[in-house]
Each structure stands twice: as C-alpha cells, then as structure tokens.
Amino acid sequence: HGSHGCWSCPRWHFPTEVYARLNVRWIGDAMAATGLANFFPSIICAVITAALLIAGLICTFTGGSEASTASELDVDEIFLSMGQACRIVSVTHRYDTKRESRSISSDSSETVEFCQDHVVYTFSVSEAGSYAERPQVSSRGEVTIPLGGLGSDMQDRCQGAGGYQKDLVCNGLCQEGQEIECWRPMTSCTGSCETTHAWAKCSNTECYKIIDPKTEQLNAQEGEILQLLGVAFLVIGAGAALCTCG
C-alpha cells in the first residue's frame, strides 16, 4: 500500500495518546506541588500565631497575679518599720533537684536541671504573738542538659543546704532566735489585708512582714511589666491570626 498505508497505521497515533496522558499527569503533579508549597507559609504563620497567643496568655495571667498598680504606691506611707522587733521562731527549708523543659523560641526548647529551695519562716512580734511569712521559692545551680543526656538520671544539683543564698530576709538562711527587722501596715486594713495590700503578699491577717514591703513592690512592678508584655503578645498574635485567616 505504500506510504499512504503508513499514515493510516494506528501505531503513529499511540505515542501521541501516551504523551497526552503524561502531560495531564505532569500538570496535575505540578499543580499539587504548587499548592503544597503555597500551604507551607500558612502552616508556619499558624504555628507562630499559636506561639504568640500562648505566650501572651501565660504572661498576662502570670503578670496579673503579681501586679496591682504597685508602681503608684508610696510604701513608706503604707507600711511602718518596727525596727528589730521580731525574732525568728522556726525555719523550714526544703531543697530538691528539678528537671524541666523550657521554651527558648517559637520552635525550640531546652531541658535544664537545677536546685529549687523552698523556705518558710515563722516569727514572733513582741507586741502581738507569732506569725508566718509567705514562702520563698528560688533556684540555683542551673545546668542545661544536652540531648544525649535526657535519658540519664538527675544529678544532685543542690549539694546540701549551704548553697542557698537568695534569701529575702537574711544574708543566707535565717537562724532560729535571730532578731530581724519587720513591718506592719500604718493603718488597719479595710476588710482583708490580703485584698487591701495584695501586692505585698500578706500571709497573715494583720500583714506583719519580715520581707521588706519595698521588695514586694518591686516584684509586683515586674509583674506589671510581664502583664503588659502578655497583652502585646496577644495583640500581635490576634493580628497574625486575622492575617492568616484572611
């Protein structure tokens, strides 16, 4: 039949059909790949948004528990120093090695070990009996644990009570019978001292304290800063959430 018969031969149309099918598949794969690539930024934005919102909530609630417009207060007009009118009656000091994971960025964390001290004093006031001061909780001897050591047992990071140096009352741990300075409110509290002077962390009804109220005020001011930082994180996180959803 000559060359005319070759043009009518089905085998010349078979490769064209195969190529057409392959082209459709390549186009589909390219579209899928492009869609996935476009989806990654959304995932990253969602993770960052969630991290900002969580950090904002933590900072806001933590700071809110500390803050009570303490920066506006004049402590000398609220609390009176009684001089060395108080005496340590008992000392309770517990210390334990702790291990915890801490976030250091939106996508990474580290594991640390440290010694945590927990100290509680009871003290006597010559004119009014005995009281307890609020617990002091502090840490020392912090060590970052490498990834290879996470499965190992915790080491003793305390090495006894002697390393405790962060006391807010004495230079080191107070001793029973030691005379110390103490404070009381200038006037009787309206209702509960725990509510009236929440920033001072009163641990007894009359709010007698052996931790300097100015130290408590400073801690409360740091809480205010933490609260403001938390609000900022929440605002930024909410804005990022709106952009991500949009």
Tab-separated table of C-alpha atoms in Angstrom:
chain	number	residue	atom	x	y	z
A	1	HIS	CA	0.000	0.000	0.000
A	2	GLY	CA	2.987	2.368	0.030
A	3	SER	CA	3.356	5.372	2.201
A	4	HIS	CA	-0.414	6.012	2.228
A	5	GLY	CA	-0.886	2.861	4.230
A	6	CYS	CA	1.726	4.010	6.805
A	7	TRP	CA	-0.144	7.240	7.537
A	8	SER	CA	-3.245	5.213	8.360
A	9	CYS	CA	-1.327	2.886	10.681
A	10	PRO	CA	-2.574	3.153	14.361
A	11	ARG	CA	0.942	2.921	15.745
A	12	TRP	CA	1.643	6.546	14.817
A	13	HIS	CA	-1.305	7.701	16.978
A	14	PHE	CA	-0.339	5.617	20.043
A	15	PRO	CA	2.675	7.687	21.082
A	16	THR	CA	0.589	10.870	20.790
A	17	GLU	CA	-2.045	9.456	23.179
A	18	VAL	CA	0.620	8.422	25.684
A	19	TYR	CA	2.222	11.828	25.586
A	20	ALA	CA	-1.155	13.478	26.155
A	21	ARG	CA	-1.781	11.347	29.220
A	22	LEU	CA	1.690	12.052	30.574
A	23	ASN	CA	1.188	15.787	30.057
A	24	VAL	CA	-2.037	15.677	32.056
A	25	ARG	CA	-0.257	13.834	34.851
A	26	TRP	CA	2.659	16.258	34.857
A	27	ILE	CA	0.291	19.215	35.002
A	28	GLY	CA	-1.591	17.617	37.906
A	29	ASP	CA	1.633	16.933	39.781
A	30	ALA	CA	2.816	20.480	39.181
A	31	MET	CA	-0.467	21.896	40.467
A	32	ALA	CA	-0.314	19.699	43.568
A	33	ALA	CA	3.283	20.674	44.234
A	34	THR	CA	2.491	24.344	43.802
A	35	GLY	CA	-0.466	24.096	46.157
A	36	LEU	CA	1.614	22.354	48.831
A	37	ALA	CA	4.365	24.915	48.505
A	38	ASN	CA	1.831	27.684	48.977
A	39	PHE	CA	0.442	25.909	52.033
A	40	PHE	CA	3.736	25.841	53.948
A	41	PRO	CA	3.773	29.604	54.749
A	42	SER	CA	0.267	29.263	56.180
A	43	ILE	CA	1.411	26.436	58.444
A	44	ILE	CA	4.407	28.465	59.624
A	45	CYS	CA	2.220	31.512	60.253
A	46	ALA	CA	-0.286	29.395	62.169
A	47	VAL	CA	2.463	27.965	64.407
A	48	ILE	CA	3.911	31.428	65.101
A	49	THR	CA	0.424	32.807	65.780
A	50	ALA	CA	-0.340	29.999	68.245
A	51	ALA	CA	3.008	30.550	69.997
A	52	LEU	CA	2.328	34.294	70.343
A	53	LEU	CA	-1.165	33.721	71.715
A	54	ILE	CA	0.030	31.102	74.213
A	55	ALA	CA	2.927	33.321	75.338
A	56	GLY	CA	0.508	36.221	75.676
A	57	LEU	CA	-1.867	34.250	77.865
A	58	ILE	CA	0.944	32.967	80.095
A	59	CYS	CA	2.496	36.412	80.538
A	60	THR	CA	-0.867	38.090	81.121
A	61	PHE	CA	-2.051	35.669	83.782
A	62	THR	CA	1.357	35.380	85.460
A	63	GLY	CA	1.856	39.135	85.483
A	64	GLY	CA	-1.712	39.752	86.555
A	65	SER	CA	-1.212	37.595	89.642
A	66	GLU	CA	1.709	39.822	90.644
A	67	ALA	CA	0.529	43.252	89.571
A	68	SER	CA	-1.751	45.610	91.458
A	69	THR	CA	-0.729	49.089	90.271
A	70	ALA	CA	2.196	48.759	92.680
A	71	SER	CA	4.213	51.416	90.861
A	72	GLU	CA	1.727	54.070	92.004
A	73	LEU	CA	2.147	53.273	95.702
A	74	ASP	CA	4.308	55.014	98.291
A	75	VAL	CA	5.329	52.112	100.507
A	76	ASP	CA	6.634	54.402	103.269
A	77	GLU	CA	3.119	55.769	103.667
A	78	ILE	CA	1.558	52.307	103.823
A	79	PHE	CA	3.972	50.242	105.945
A	80	LEU	CA	5.826	51.182	109.128
A	81	SER	CA	9.208	49.701	110.008
A	82	MET	CA	9.177	48.349	113.546
A	83	GLY	CA	12.952	48.008	113.659
A	84	GLN	CA	14.496	44.835	115.104
A	85	ALA	CA	11.261	43.980	116.867
A	86	CYS	CA	10.805	40.464	115.515
A	87	ARG	CA	12.525	37.153	116.205
A	88	ILE	CA	12.739	34.021	114.061
A	89	VAL	CA	10.815	31.218	115.764
A	90	SER	CA	11.183	28.399	113.230
A	91	VAL	CA	12.843	27.750	109.880
A	92	THR	CA	11.578	25.260	107.304
A	93	HIS	CA	13.964	24.751	104.401
A	94	ARG	CA	13.352	22.131	101.735
A	95	TYR	CA	15.506	21.697	98.636
A	96	ASP	CA	15.165	19.322	95.693
A	97	THR	CA	16.726	18.837	92.272
A	98	LYS	CA	14.289	19.572	89.455
A	99	ARG	CA	14.355	18.941	85.709
A	100	GLU	CA	12.121	20.818	83.306
A	101	SER	CA	11.804	21.750	79.652
A	102	ARG	CA	11.699	25.450	78.788
A	103	SER	CA	10.764	27.145	75.543
A	104	ILE	CA	13.537	29.351	74.169
A	105	SER	CA	11.831	30.269	70.885
A	106	SER	CA	8.663	29.531	68.951
A	107	ASP	CA	10.067	26.251	67.643
A	108	SER	CA	12.742	25.112	70.086
A	109	SER	CA	13.226	24.302	73.760
A	110	GLU	CA	15.906	23.230	76.187
A	111	THR	CA	15.993	20.960	79.221
A	112	VAL	CA	17.576	22.210	82.431
A	113	GLU	CA	18.302	20.810	85.873
A	114	PHE	CA	18.505	22.992	88.952
A	115	CYS	CA	18.143	23.050	92.708
A	116	GLN	CA	14.893	24.533	93.968
A	117	ASP	CA	14.810	25.934	97.515
A	118	HIS	CA	11.572	26.394	99.456
A	119	VAL	CA	11.884	28.415	102.673
A	120	VAL	CA	9.213	29.362	105.216
A	121	TYR	CA	9.805	31.381	108.392
A	122	THR	CA	7.604	31.821	111.406
A	123	PHE	CA	8.451	34.803	113.584
A	124	SER	CA	7.307	36.417	116.775
A	125	VAL	CA	6.287	40.047	117.191
A	126	SER	CA	6.923	41.277	120.717
A	127	GLU	CA	3.589	43.005	120.931
A	128	ALA	CA	1.346	40.638	119.014
A	129	GLY	CA	2.346	36.945	119.031
A	130	SER	CA	3.694	34.695	116.256
A	131	TYR	CA	3.104	34.778	112.508
A	132	ALA	CA	4.261	33.146	109.285
A	133	GLU	CA	5.854	34.917	106.329
A	134	ARG	CA	4.982	33.876	102.800
A	135	PRO	CA	7.035	31.008	101.292
A	136	GLN	CA	10.172	31.917	99.370
A	137	VAL	CA	10.880	29.774	96.302
A	138	SER	CA	14.145	30.219	94.420
A	139	SER	CA	16.526	28.222	92.227
A	140	ARG	CA	20.292	27.763	91.995
A	141	GLY	CA	22.894	25.665	90.200
A	142	GLU	CA	21.074	25.607	86.862
A	143	VAL	CA	22.628	23.351	84.206
A	144	THR	CA	21.463	22.814	80.606
A	145	ILE	CA	21.182	19.115	79.750
A	146	PRO	CA	22.417	18.068	76.263
A	147	LEU	CA	20.122	15.937	74.115
A	148	GLY	CA	22.270	12.888	74.717
A	149	GLY	CA	21.781	13.144	78.477
A	150	LEU	CA	17.989	13.373	78.609
A	151	GLY	CA	17.631	9.684	79.380
A	152	SER	CA	20.034	9.769	82.322
A	153	ASP	CA	19.156	10.094	85.999
A	154	MET	CA	19.139	13.557	87.554
A	155	GLN	CA	22.268	14.602	89.399
A	156	ASP	CA	22.239	16.288	92.793
A	157	ARG	CA	22.263	20.000	91.890
A	158	CYS	CA	21.751	21.141	95.486
A	159	GLN	CA	24.771	19.658	97.260
A	160	GLY	CA	23.133	20.374	100.599
A	161	ALA	CA	21.573	23.499	102.101
A	162	GLY	CA	24.799	25.526	102.189
A	163	GLY	CA	24.445	26.899	98.667
A	164	TYR	CA	21.218	28.741	99.439
A	165	GLN	CA	21.938	32.478	99.097
A	166	LYS	CA	18.782	34.088	97.692
A	167	ASP	CA	17.002	34.780	100.955
A	168	LEU	CA	14.897	37.957	101.102
A	169	VAL	CA	15.175	38.296	104.894
A	170	CYS	CA	18.703	37.360	105.980
A	171	ASN	CA	22.136	37.071	104.429
A	172	GLY	CA	21.763	33.361	103.721
A	173	LEU	CA	19.332	31.256	105.715
A	174	CYS	CA	17.976	32.885	108.897
A	175	GLN	CA	18.637	31.127	112.198
A	176	GLU	CA	16.150	30.379	114.955
A	177	GLY	CA	16.262	33.069	117.621
A	178	GLN	CA	17.744	35.661	115.235
A	179	GLU	CA	16.377	39.185	115.687
A	180	ILE	CA	15.269	40.801	112.449
A	181	GLU	CA	13.568	43.919	111.132
A	182	CYS	CA	9.847	43.694	110.475
A	183	TRP	CA	7.000	45.865	109.165
A	184	ARG	CA	3.293	46.363	109.716
A	185	PRO	CA	0.643	48.465	107.950
A	186	MET	CA	0.297	52.054	109.140
A	187	THR	CA	-3.450	51.633	109.498
A	188	SER	CA	-5.801	48.720	109.952
A	189	CYS	CA	-6.805	47.071	106.710
A	190	THR	CA	-10.279	47.683	105.335
A	191	GLY	CA	-11.627	44.170	105.224
A	192	SER	CA	-8.804	41.712	104.463
A	193	CYS	CA	-5.159	42.788	104.306
A	194	GLU	CA	-4.613	40.094	101.693
A	195	THR	CA	-7.029	42.038	99.477
A	196	THR	CA	-6.165	45.590	100.539
A	197	HIS	CA	-2.425	45.039	100.109
A	198	ALA	CA	-2.450	42.220	97.556
A	199	TRP	CA	0.852	43.402	96.057
A	200	ALA	CA	2.558	42.936	99.459
A	201	LYS	CA	1.630	39.224	99.592
A	202	CYS	CA	0.402	39.294	103.166
A	203	SER	CA	0.494	35.833	104.699
A	204	ASN	CA	-1.203	36.655	107.985
A	205	THR	CA	-4.345	38.571	108.904
A	206	GLU	CA	-2.556	41.670	110.257
A	207	CYS	CA	0.013	41.642	107.400
A	208	TYR	CA	3.075	41.664	109.643
A	209	LYS	CA	6.056	41.117	107.339
A	210	ILE	CA	9.731	40.279	107.645
A	211	ILE	CA	10.253	40.590	103.876
A	212	ASP	CA	10.718	44.277	103.087
A	213	PRO	CA	7.486	45.621	101.519
A	214	LYS	CA	9.637	47.571	99.041
A	215	THR	CA	10.977	44.250	97.776
A	216	GLU	CA	7.411	43.038	97.332
A	217	GLN	CA	6.581	46.253	95.491
A	218	LEU	CA	9.484	45.690	93.103
A	219	ASN	CA	8.291	42.134	92.424
A	220	ALA	CA	4.787	43.435	91.738
A	221	GLN	CA	6.145	46.055	89.320
A	222	GLU	CA	7.914	43.296	87.412
A	223	GLY	CA	4.540	41.566	87.275
A	224	GLU	CA	3.021	44.687	85.702
A	225	ILE	CA	5.711	44.682	83.010
A	226	LEU	CA	5.077	40.982	82.380
A	227	GLN	CA	1.357	41.662	82.096
A	228	LEU	CA	1.907	44.432	79.536
A	229	LEU	CA	4.195	42.122	77.569
A	230	GLY	CA	1.475	39.489	77.607
A	231	VAL	CA	-1.090	41.949	76.252
A	232	ALA	CA	1.339	42.916	73.474
A	233	PHE	CA	1.817	39.247	72.547
A	234	LEU	CA	-1.954	38.758	72.470
A	235	VAL	CA	-2.497	41.777	70.214
A	236	ILE	CA	0.256	40.713	67.804
A	237	GLY	CA	-0.972	37.120	67.848
A	238	ALA	CA	-4.576	38.182	67.183
A	239	GLY	CA	-3.415	40.346	64.280
A	240	ALA	CA	-1.399	37.471	62.866
A	241	ALA	CA	-4.415	35.182	63.237
A	242	LEU	CA	-6.605	37.583	61.259
A	243	CYS	CA	-3.974	37.826	58.515
A	244	THR	CA	-3.609	34.047	58.415
A	245	CYS	CA	-7.355	33.504	58.215
A	246	GLY	CA	-7.619	36.208	55.603
